[in-house]
């Protein structure tokens, strides 16, 4: 069993949260996590770098000068790669690097990433977090009270809250995400994982008590 203290906004312990690790994942497969993270990074690549081949360079294809009698080497069009301003031989072309792994593998990797945060002591359970209006000061104060203000942190909430999202978007290295939108890349990229009790219940698939 995993047992973690539940903390309030001031950082004080107000209870204990216990759950079976199997509720999240049967274990942590580092190879699967690696494969999924590589997939997400590949999908983030733009792949728009490109150079022009000799057929794409603008200009006349007329022979530069007659074949014989000038004393110079034979020459054809100006777009040849051996000339300045000509095309590039075997140059880069626009490429799509994206690919997808099986959905079941991606979902399992997300749950394994969450479990790894709890096993590595990088997870903090928060009693509840709500704001009446977008106020960065409130969220920043909570992170400071929990000692998470100097590290990158992922804040998981039970459902989308526009006021809470706006309150955290100006804080460096903080990402706010609903529990349903979590993925292995975001979980592993941030050093600390801050999750509300309601969000953790949703991740485990149990109803809030």
XYZ file of N, CA and C in Angstrom:
627
model
N 0.835 -1.207 0.000
C 0.000 0.000 0.000
C 0.874 1.264 0.000
N 0.400 2.263 -0.705
C 1.064 3.563 -0.709
C 0.289 4.490 0.211
N 0.987 5.131 1.119
C 0.355 6.025 2.081
C 1.019 7.396 1.989
N 0.200 8.413 1.766
C 0.704 9.778 1.638
C -0.110 10.715 2.511
N 0.535 11.722 3.095
C -0.221 12.708 3.869
C -1.009 13.626 2.938
N -2.209 13.984 3.346
C -3.020 14.951 2.618
C -2.761 16.319 3.228
N -2.403 17.289 2.400
C -2.064 18.622 2.889
C -3.080 19.647 2.395
N -3.238 20.707 3.199
C -4.131 21.784 2.798
C -3.332 22.890 2.118
N -3.981 24.006 1.832
C -3.318 25.092 1.103
C -2.144 25.692 1.865
N -2.183 25.585 3.191
C -1.096 26.154 3.997
C 0.048 25.173 4.195
N -0.096 23.947 3.672
C 0.963 22.957 3.803
C 0.832 22.067 5.016
N -0.228 22.266 5.808
C -0.427 21.469 7.009
C -1.053 20.116 6.657
N -0.662 19.094 7.413
C -1.203 17.758 7.185
C -2.595 17.656 7.801
N -3.557 17.239 6.973
C -4.941 17.166 7.445
C -5.507 15.759 7.330
N -4.691 14.801 6.944
C -5.177 13.438 6.820
C -4.167 12.562 6.105
N -4.601 11.350 5.780
C -3.730 10.392 5.096
C -4.489 9.762 3.935
N -3.806 9.595 2.834
C -4.413 8.974 1.654
C -3.676 7.663 1.390
N -4.395 6.565 1.410
C -3.821 5.248 1.171
C -4.506 4.598 -0.027
N -3.709 3.936 -0.852
C -4.284 3.218 -1.995
C -3.332 2.126 -2.444
N -3.876 1.172 -3.146
C -3.099 0.060 -3.688
C -2.432 0.513 -4.987
N -1.115 0.310 -5.126
C -0.434 0.716 -6.363
C -1.064 0.117 -7.617
N -1.673 -1.069 -7.472
C -2.304 -1.725 -8.621
C -3.496 -0.942 -9.148
N -4.014 0.011 -8.344
C -5.112 0.843 -8.826
C -4.677 1.724 -9.988
N -3.384 2.045 -10.018
C -2.859 2.870 -11.109
C -2.256 2.014 -12.215
N -1.361 1.109 -11.841
C -0.693 0.277 -12.845
C -0.120 -0.960 -12.168
N 0.048 -2.043 -12.930
C 0.615 -3.261 -12.337
C 2.097 -3.139 -11.999
N 2.750 -2.142 -12.541
C 4.172 -1.924 -12.297
C 4.658 -0.809 -13.194
N 5.978 -0.603 -13.198
C 6.575 0.445 -14.026
C 7.518 -0.196 -15.032
N 7.170 -0.099 -16.300
C 7.988 -0.625 -17.386
C 8.761 0.540 -17.999
N 10.054 0.624 -17.707
C 10.854 1.764 -18.150
C 10.982 1.809 -19.672
N 11.006 0.651 -20.308
C 11.115 0.636 -21.765
C 9.866 1.212 -22.422
N 8.703 0.864 -21.875
C 7.452 1.403 -22.414
C 7.392 2.913 -22.213
N 7.803 3.386 -21.045
C 7.810 4.821 -20.792
C 8.740 5.527 -21.770
N 9.896 4.929 -22.022
C 10.853 5.512 -22.971
C 10.245 5.587 -24.371
N 9.611 4.514 -24.799
C 9.039 4.485 -26.143
C 7.942 5.536 -26.308
N 7.117 5.695 -25.275
C 6.019 6.661 -25.367
C 6.548 8.093 -25.335
N 7.538 8.360 -24.503
C 8.113 9.708 -24.455
C 8.759 10.062 -25.793
N 9.474 9.109 -26.402
C 10.076 9.347 -27.715
C 8.992 9.642 -28.746
N 7.855 8.951 -28.643
C 6.748 9.194 -29.568
C 6.224 10.622 -29.423
N 6.014 11.061 -28.173
C 5.510 12.415 -27.959
C 6.505 13.457 -28.467
N 7.791 13.235 -28.248
C 8.800 14.187 -28.712
C 8.875 14.204 -30.236
N 8.718 13.048 -30.856
C 8.721 12.999 -32.318
C 7.510 13.735 -32.877
N 6.362 13.619 -32.204
C 5.158 14.287 -32.672
C 5.228 15.802 -32.497
N 6.120 16.261 -31.620
C 6.296 17.698 -31.419
C 7.198 18.336 -32.473
N 7.938 17.522 -33.200
C 8.848 18.052 -34.214
C 8.065 18.667 -35.366
N 8.498 19.834 -35.811
C 7.801 20.529 -36.884
C 8.171 19.931 -38.237
N 9.447 19.678 -38.461
C 9.870 19.023 -39.694
C 9.720 19.878 -40.935
N 9.832 21.213 -40.790
C 9.649 22.095 -41.945
C 10.959 22.532 -42.584
N 12.103 22.073 -42.073
C 13.378 22.450 -42.678
C 13.478 21.836 -44.073
N 13.876 22.648 -45.048
C 13.936 22.168 -46.426
C 14.910 23.014 -47.238
N 15.505 22.416 -48.252
C 16.361 23.123 -49.191
C 15.864 22.825 -50.604
N 16.227 23.662 -51.543
C 15.765 23.504 -52.914
C 16.721 22.626 -53.719
N 16.133 21.736 -54.475
C 16.932 20.957 -55.421
C 17.119 21.793 -56.681
N 17.908 21.316 -57.623
C 18.166 22.104 -58.826
C 16.892 22.318 -59.647
N 15.941 21.426 -59.494
C 14.689 21.590 -60.217
C 13.760 22.613 -59.599
N 14.035 23.024 -58.348
C 13.179 23.985 -57.662
C 13.741 25.397 -57.672
N 14.999 25.533 -58.078
C 15.615 26.858 -58.114
C 15.093 27.629 -59.321
N 14.650 28.878 -59.087
C 14.103 29.702 -60.159
C 15.215 30.154 -61.107
N 14.868 30.297 -62.373
C 15.841 30.762 -63.346
C 15.702 30.030 -64.665
N 16.360 30.557 -65.658
C 16.309 29.962 -66.984
C 17.128 28.674 -67.038
N 16.647 27.755 -67.844
C 17.376 26.500 -68.035
C 18.217 26.541 -69.317
N 18.333 27.720 -69.862
C 19.117 27.867 -71.096
C 20.596 27.574 -70.818
N 21.246 26.941 -71.755
C 22.673 26.647 -71.626
C 23.438 27.966 -71.523
N 24.351 28.043 -70.557
C 25.020 29.292 -70.237
C 25.857 29.828 -71.399
N 26.565 28.959 -72.085
C 27.339 29.341 -73.268
C 27.555 28.104 -74.127
N 28.017 28.305 -75.317
C 28.136 27.187 -76.244
C 29.065 26.113 -75.717
N 28.848 24.916 -76.202
C 29.543 23.748 -75.698
C 31.050 23.803 -75.969
N 31.429 24.236 -77.187
C 32.841 24.141 -77.556
C 33.359 25.488 -78.048
N 34.657 25.625 -77.952
C 35.306 26.781 -78.536
C 35.552 27.945 -77.609
N 35.111 27.853 -76.340
C 35.320 28.984 -75.430
C 36.562 28.800 -74.558
N 37.076 27.605 -74.502
C 38.233 27.346 -73.648
C 37.863 27.058 -72.208
N 36.571 27.128 -71.920
C 36.124 26.840 -70.547
C 35.493 25.450 -70.481
N 35.275 24.995 -69.250
C 34.650 23.683 -69.078
C 33.210 23.736 -69.560
N 32.705 22.599 -69.929
C 31.325 22.512 -70.384
C 30.371 22.884 -69.233
N 29.328 23.614 -69.530
C 28.369 24.037 -68.504
C 26.962 24.028 -69.061
N 26.021 23.610 -68.223
C 24.624 23.595 -68.616
C 23.873 24.725 -67.938
N 22.804 24.384 -67.193
C 21.985 25.398 -66.537
C 22.687 25.976 -65.307
N 22.251 27.169 -64.905
C 22.836 27.823 -63.729
C 22.417 27.158 -62.425
N 21.372 26.332 -62.470
C 20.849 25.732 -61.242
C 21.653 24.529 -60.763
N 22.714 24.189 -61.444
C 23.507 23.032 -61.046
C 24.063 23.202 -59.635
N 24.127 22.162 -58.837
C 24.607 22.255 -57.447
C 26.053 22.728 -57.311
N 26.850 22.646 -58.365
C 28.253 23.044 -58.243
C 28.417 24.563 -58.329
N 27.363 25.291 -58.642
C 27.448 26.736 -58.772
C 26.784 27.435 -57.588
N 27.292 28.611 -57.266
C 26.738 29.419 -56.187
C 25.313 29.825 -56.544
N 24.382 29.613 -55.616
C 22.988 29.924 -55.865
C 22.221 28.796 -56.520
N 22.901 27.691 -56.782
C 22.233 26.564 -57.400
C 21.527 25.690 -56.375
N 20.997 24.581 -56.846
C 20.293 23.672 -55.953
C 21.231 22.918 -55.031
N 20.646 22.193 -54.087
C 21.424 21.408 -53.121
C 21.264 19.935 -53.448
N 22.368 19.239 -53.500
C 22.329 17.808 -53.774
C 21.915 17.042 -52.521
N 20.912 16.208 -52.634
C 20.417 15.415 -51.501
C 20.107 16.299 -50.290
N 19.480 17.447 -50.547
C 19.164 18.381 -49.466
C 17.983 17.918 -48.628
N 17.743 18.662 -47.537
C 16.628 18.337 -46.649
C 15.301 18.635 -47.336
N 14.317 17.838 -47.026
C 12.970 18.053 -47.537
C 11.998 18.041 -46.362
N 10.847 18.690 -46.526
C 9.831 18.708 -45.475
C 9.426 17.283 -45.119
N 9.389 17.020 -43.814
C 9.150 15.646 -43.371
C 8.237 15.624 -42.155
N 7.363 14.654 -42.118
C 6.472 14.455 -40.980
C 7.049 13.340 -40.110
N 7.462 13.685 -38.892
C 8.090 12.720 -37.995
C 7.075 12.006 -37.095
N 5.830 12.390 -37.144
C 4.849 11.874 -36.191
C 4.491 10.413 -36.473
N 4.168 9.703 -35.392
C 3.665 8.337 -35.483
C 2.904 8.036 -34.200
N 2.176 6.956 -34.175
C 1.381 6.625 -33.008
C 1.644 5.198 -32.564
N 1.744 5.043 -31.251
C 1.800 3.715 -30.651
C 0.369 3.264 -30.358
N 0.153 1.997 -30.079
C -1.204 1.530 -29.749
C -1.801 2.305 -28.571
N -3.095 2.585 -28.645
C -3.759 3.379 -27.612
C -3.634 2.748 -26.228
N -3.738 1.426 -26.173
C -3.642 0.756 -24.876
C -2.259 0.951 -24.258
N -1.230 0.932 -25.103
C 0.128 1.123 -24.600
C 0.318 2.547 -24.086
N -0.248 3.530 -24.795
C -0.119 4.930 -24.384
C -0.856 5.165 -23.064
N -2.056 4.590 -22.930
C -2.807 4.752 -21.683
C -2.079 4.089 -20.511
N -1.543 2.904 -20.757
C -0.816 2.201 -19.697
C 0.432 2.968 -19.287
N 1.113 3.564 -20.253
C 2.309 4.338 -19.946
C 1.973 5.546 -19.075
N 0.831 6.161 -19.326
C 0.409 7.298 -18.502
C 0.219 6.879 -17.055
N -0.415 5.742 -16.844
C -0.658 5.265 -15.485
C 0.653 4.816 -14.825
N 1.553 4.260 -15.615
C 2.870 3.890 -15.070
C 3.663 5.127 -14.658
N 3.567 6.181 -15.461
C 4.256 7.424 -15.126
C 3.718 8.009 -13.823
N 2.398 7.949 -13.650
C 1.804 8.425 -12.401
C 2.290 7.600 -11.219
N 2.306 6.285 -11.391
C 2.760 5.421 -10.309
C 4.215 5.703 -9.955
N 5.045 5.969 -10.958
C 6.469 6.231 -10.700
C 6.655 7.477 -9.844
N 5.774 8.465 -9.995
C 5.874 9.673 -9.181
C 5.635 9.369 -7.699
N 4.677 8.489 -7.434
C 4.396 8.120 -6.046
C 5.510 7.248 -5.469
N 6.031 6.341 -6.289
C 7.100 5.461 -5.809
C 8.392 6.224 -5.571
N 8.623 7.289 -6.326
C 9.864 8.061 -6.201
C 9.738 9.211 -5.216
N 8.601 9.331 -4.558
C 8.427 10.387 -3.572
C 8.327 11.777 -4.184
N 7.811 11.853 -5.401
C 7.702 13.142 -6.076
C 6.249 13.573 -6.244
N 5.375 13.024 -5.419
C 3.946 13.340 -5.505
C 3.461 13.932 -4.181
N 2.590 14.923 -4.294
C 1.985 15.563 -3.123
C 0.473 15.578 -3.332
N -0.261 15.142 -2.320
C -1.728 15.118 -2.396
C -2.273 16.346 -1.687
N -3.103 17.104 -2.399
C -3.689 18.325 -1.856
C -5.159 18.082 -1.541
N -5.595 18.580 -0.394
C -6.976 18.369 0.027
C -7.952 18.901 -1.014
N -7.830 20.165 -1.361
C -8.659 20.776 -2.404
C -8.037 22.102 -2.801
N -8.377 22.537 -4.010
C -7.834 23.806 -4.509
C -8.878 24.457 -5.407
N -9.291 25.639 -5.025
C -10.286 26.369 -5.809
C -10.022 27.856 -5.681
N -10.414 28.602 -6.710
C -10.280 30.058 -6.702
C -11.586 30.654 -7.213
N -11.928 31.835 -6.679
C -13.153 32.509 -7.103
C -12.962 33.250 -8.419
N -11.722 33.654 -8.677
C -11.394 34.400 -9.896
C -9.923 34.125 -10.198
N -9.486 34.412 -11.423
C -8.071 34.192 -11.752
C -7.137 34.997 -10.843
N -6.435 34.319 -9.960
C -5.517 34.969 -9.029
C -4.227 34.153 -8.937
N -3.210 34.621 -9.603
C -1.927 33.920 -9.599
C -1.346 33.852 -8.189
N -1.608 34.875 -7.393
C -1.054 34.940 -6.048
C -1.506 33.764 -5.190
N -2.745 33.305 -5.387
C -3.276 32.197 -4.582
C -2.527 30.903 -4.889
N -2.391 30.580 -6.182
C -1.705 29.354 -6.567
C -0.222 29.420 -6.205
N 0.391 30.581 -6.396
C 1.801 30.737 -6.049
C 2.015 30.540 -4.548
N 1.070 31.013 -3.747
C 1.173 30.836 -2.296
C 1.060 29.384 -1.886
N 0.188 28.636 -2.556
C 0.045 27.207 -2.260
C 1.342 26.463 -2.586
N 1.921 26.751 -3.732
C 3.176 26.094 -4.115
C 4.290 26.438 -3.123
N 4.305 27.678 -2.665
C 5.329 28.095 -1.704
C 5.140 27.379 -0.374
N 3.904 27.217 0.050
C 3.628 26.536 1.322
C 4.007 25.058 1.263
N 3.880 24.462 0.084
C 4.197 23.045 -0.079
C 5.658 22.812 -0.448
N 6.416 23.887 -0.638
C 7.827 23.765 -0.997
C 8.048 23.344 -2.432
N 7.094 23.679 -3.311
C 7.196 23.292 -4.720
C 7.438 24.485 -5.634
N 7.731 25.647 -5.051
C 7.858 26.852 -5.863
C 9.184 26.955 -6.600
N 10.168 26.143 -6.229
C 11.479 26.217 -6.880
C 11.727 25.057 -7.830
N 10.703 24.259 -8.106
C 10.845 23.116 -8.997
C 9.708 23.106 -10.014
N 9.950 22.447 -11.126
C 8.870 22.305 -12.102
C 7.799 21.395 -11.499
N 6.557 21.725 -11.772
C 5.457 21.012 -11.113
C 4.275 20.859 -12.070
N 3.638 19.718 -11.979
C 2.402 19.453 -12.718
C 1.263 19.386 -11.712
N 0.292 20.258 -11.888
C -0.869 20.294 -11.002
C -2.031 19.605 -11.694
N -2.497 18.508 -11.105
C -3.609 17.743 -11.667
C -4.870 18.045 -10.864
N -5.922 18.474 -11.567
C -7.200 18.764 -10.931
C -8.255 17.808 -11.482
N -9.374 17.694 -10.778
C -10.358 16.686 -11.169
C -11.065 17.020 -12.478
N -11.284 18.302 -12.763
C -11.938 18.684 -14.007
C -11.455 20.070 -14.435
N -11.720 20.408 -15.674
C -11.226 21.680 -16.204
C -11.839 22.850 -15.458
N -10.970 23.786 -15.042
C -11.399 24.980 -14.333
C -10.654 26.168 -14.935
N -11.360 27.006 -15.662
C -10.709 28.093 -16.386
C -10.051 29.095 -15.443
N -10.668 29.369 -14.288
C -10.082 30.311 -13.333
C -8.784 29.758 -12.757
N -8.771 28.470 -12.455
C -7.572 27.855 -11.904
C -6.469 27.783 -12.953
N -6.865 27.501 -14.194
C -5.870 27.448 -15.272
C -5.245 28.823 -15.506
N -6.063 29.872 -15.508
C -5.543 31.228 -15.688
C -4.676 31.651 -14.502
N -4.990 31.123 -13.327
C -4.216 31.481 -12.137
C -2.815 30.892 -12.165
N -2.654 29.804 -12.897
C -1.350 29.144 -12.902
C -0.533 29.323 -14.159
N -1.126 29.928 -15.211
C -0.404 29.983 -16.484
C 0.779 30.948 -16.478
N 0.793 31.914 -15.544
C 1.900 32.867 -15.486
C 3.011 32.426 -14.539
N 2.858 31.272 -13.928
C 3.885 30.771 -13.012
C 4.854 29.903 -13.806
N 6.116 30.244 -13.726
C 7.136 29.509 -14.478
C 7.199 28.054 -14.021
N 7.325 27.157 -14.972
C 7.500 25.721 -14.718
C 6.292 25.076 -14.038
N 5.120 25.693 -14.123
C 3.901 25.072 -13.591
C 2.959 24.764 -14.751
N 2.451 23.547 -14.765
C 1.469 23.152 -15.779
C 0.235 22.639 -15.060
N -0.919 23.160 -15.430
C -2.195 22.761 -14.826
C -2.952 21.918 -15.836
N -3.411 20.749 -15.408
C -4.089 19.846 -16.327
C -5.185 19.068 -15.608
N -6.332 18.902 -16.254
C -7.368 18.025 -15.687
C -6.867 16.583 -15.681
N -7.406 15.782 -14.785
C -6.957 14.392 -14.670
C -7.171 13.621 -15.965
N -8.247 13.929 -16.679
C -8.557 13.203 -17.907
C -7.592 13.510 -19.040
N -6.854 14.629 -18.948
C -5.961 15.034 -20.035
C -4.504 14.705 -19.764
N -4.202 14.023 -18.682
C -2.815 13.711 -18.358
C -2.223 12.733 -19.365
N -0.932 12.872 -19.613
C -0.229 11.915 -20.453
C 1.162 11.687 -19.874
N 1.802 10.612 -20.299
C 3.083 10.208 -19.727
C 4.151 11.279 -19.917
N 4.122 11.959 -21.061
C 5.149 12.967 -21.343
C 5.080 14.116 -20.349
N 3.884 14.661 -20.115
C 3.731 15.780 -19.182
C 4.053 15.360 -17.752
N 3.639 14.159 -17.372
C 3.885 13.691 -16.005
C 5.383 13.549 -15.745
N 6.107 12.967 -16.685
C 7.535 12.729 -16.481
C 8.370 13.987 -16.696
N 7.882 14.905 -17.505
C 8.657 16.108 -17.799
C 8.765 17.024 -16.589
N 7.690 17.126 -15.811
C 7.698 17.974 -14.621
C 8.293 17.198 -13.441
N 9.091 17.871 -12.651
C 9.789 17.215 -11.538
C 8.826 16.740 -10.458
N 7.896 17.588 -10.070
C 6.966 17.263 -8.992
C 5.551 17.098 -9.536
N 4.777 16.284 -8.833
C 3.391 16.023 -9.225
C 2.485 16.383 -8.063
N 1.691 17.431 -8.252
C 0.745 17.885 -7.234
C -0.655 17.532 -7.705
N -1.367 16.736 -6.921
C -2.675 16.251 -7.339
C -3.679 16.474 -6.216
N -4.862 16.936 -6.576
C -5.916 17.100 -5.570
C -6.500 15.728 -5.237
N -7.091 15.636 -4.065
C -7.674 14.367 -3.630
C -8.756 13.889 -4.601
N -9.577 14.821 -5.081
C -10.642 14.459 -6.019
C -10.060 13.950 -7.339
N -8.968 14.567 -7.790
C -8.346 14.141 -9.041
C -7.724 12.760 -8.902
N -7.117 12.488 -7.758
C -6.509 11.171 -7.531
C -7.589 10.090 -7.462
N -8.725 10.424 -6.863
C -9.840 9.485 -6.855
C -10.290 9.156 -8.277
N -10.327 10.186 -9.105
C -10.755 9.982 -10.498
C -9.739 9.131 -11.249
N -8.452 9.350 -10.998
C -7.406 8.573 -11.669
C -7.458 7.100 -11.259
N -7.819 6.863 -10.022
C -7.927 5.493 -9.530
C -9.240 4.835 -9.941
N -10.167 5.650 -10.413
C -11.448 5.096 -10.856
C -12.408 4.820 -9.733
N -12.283 5.596 -8.639
C -13.202 5.422 -7.516
C -13.952 6.711 -7.328
N -15.131 6.646 -6.703
C -15.917 7.848 -6.439
C -15.354 8.562 -5.238
N -15.436 9.880 -5.248
C -14.944 10.695 -4.134
C -15.748 10.416 -2.884
N -15.045 10.296 -1.797
C -15.727 10.018 -0.525
C -16.271 11.298 0.083
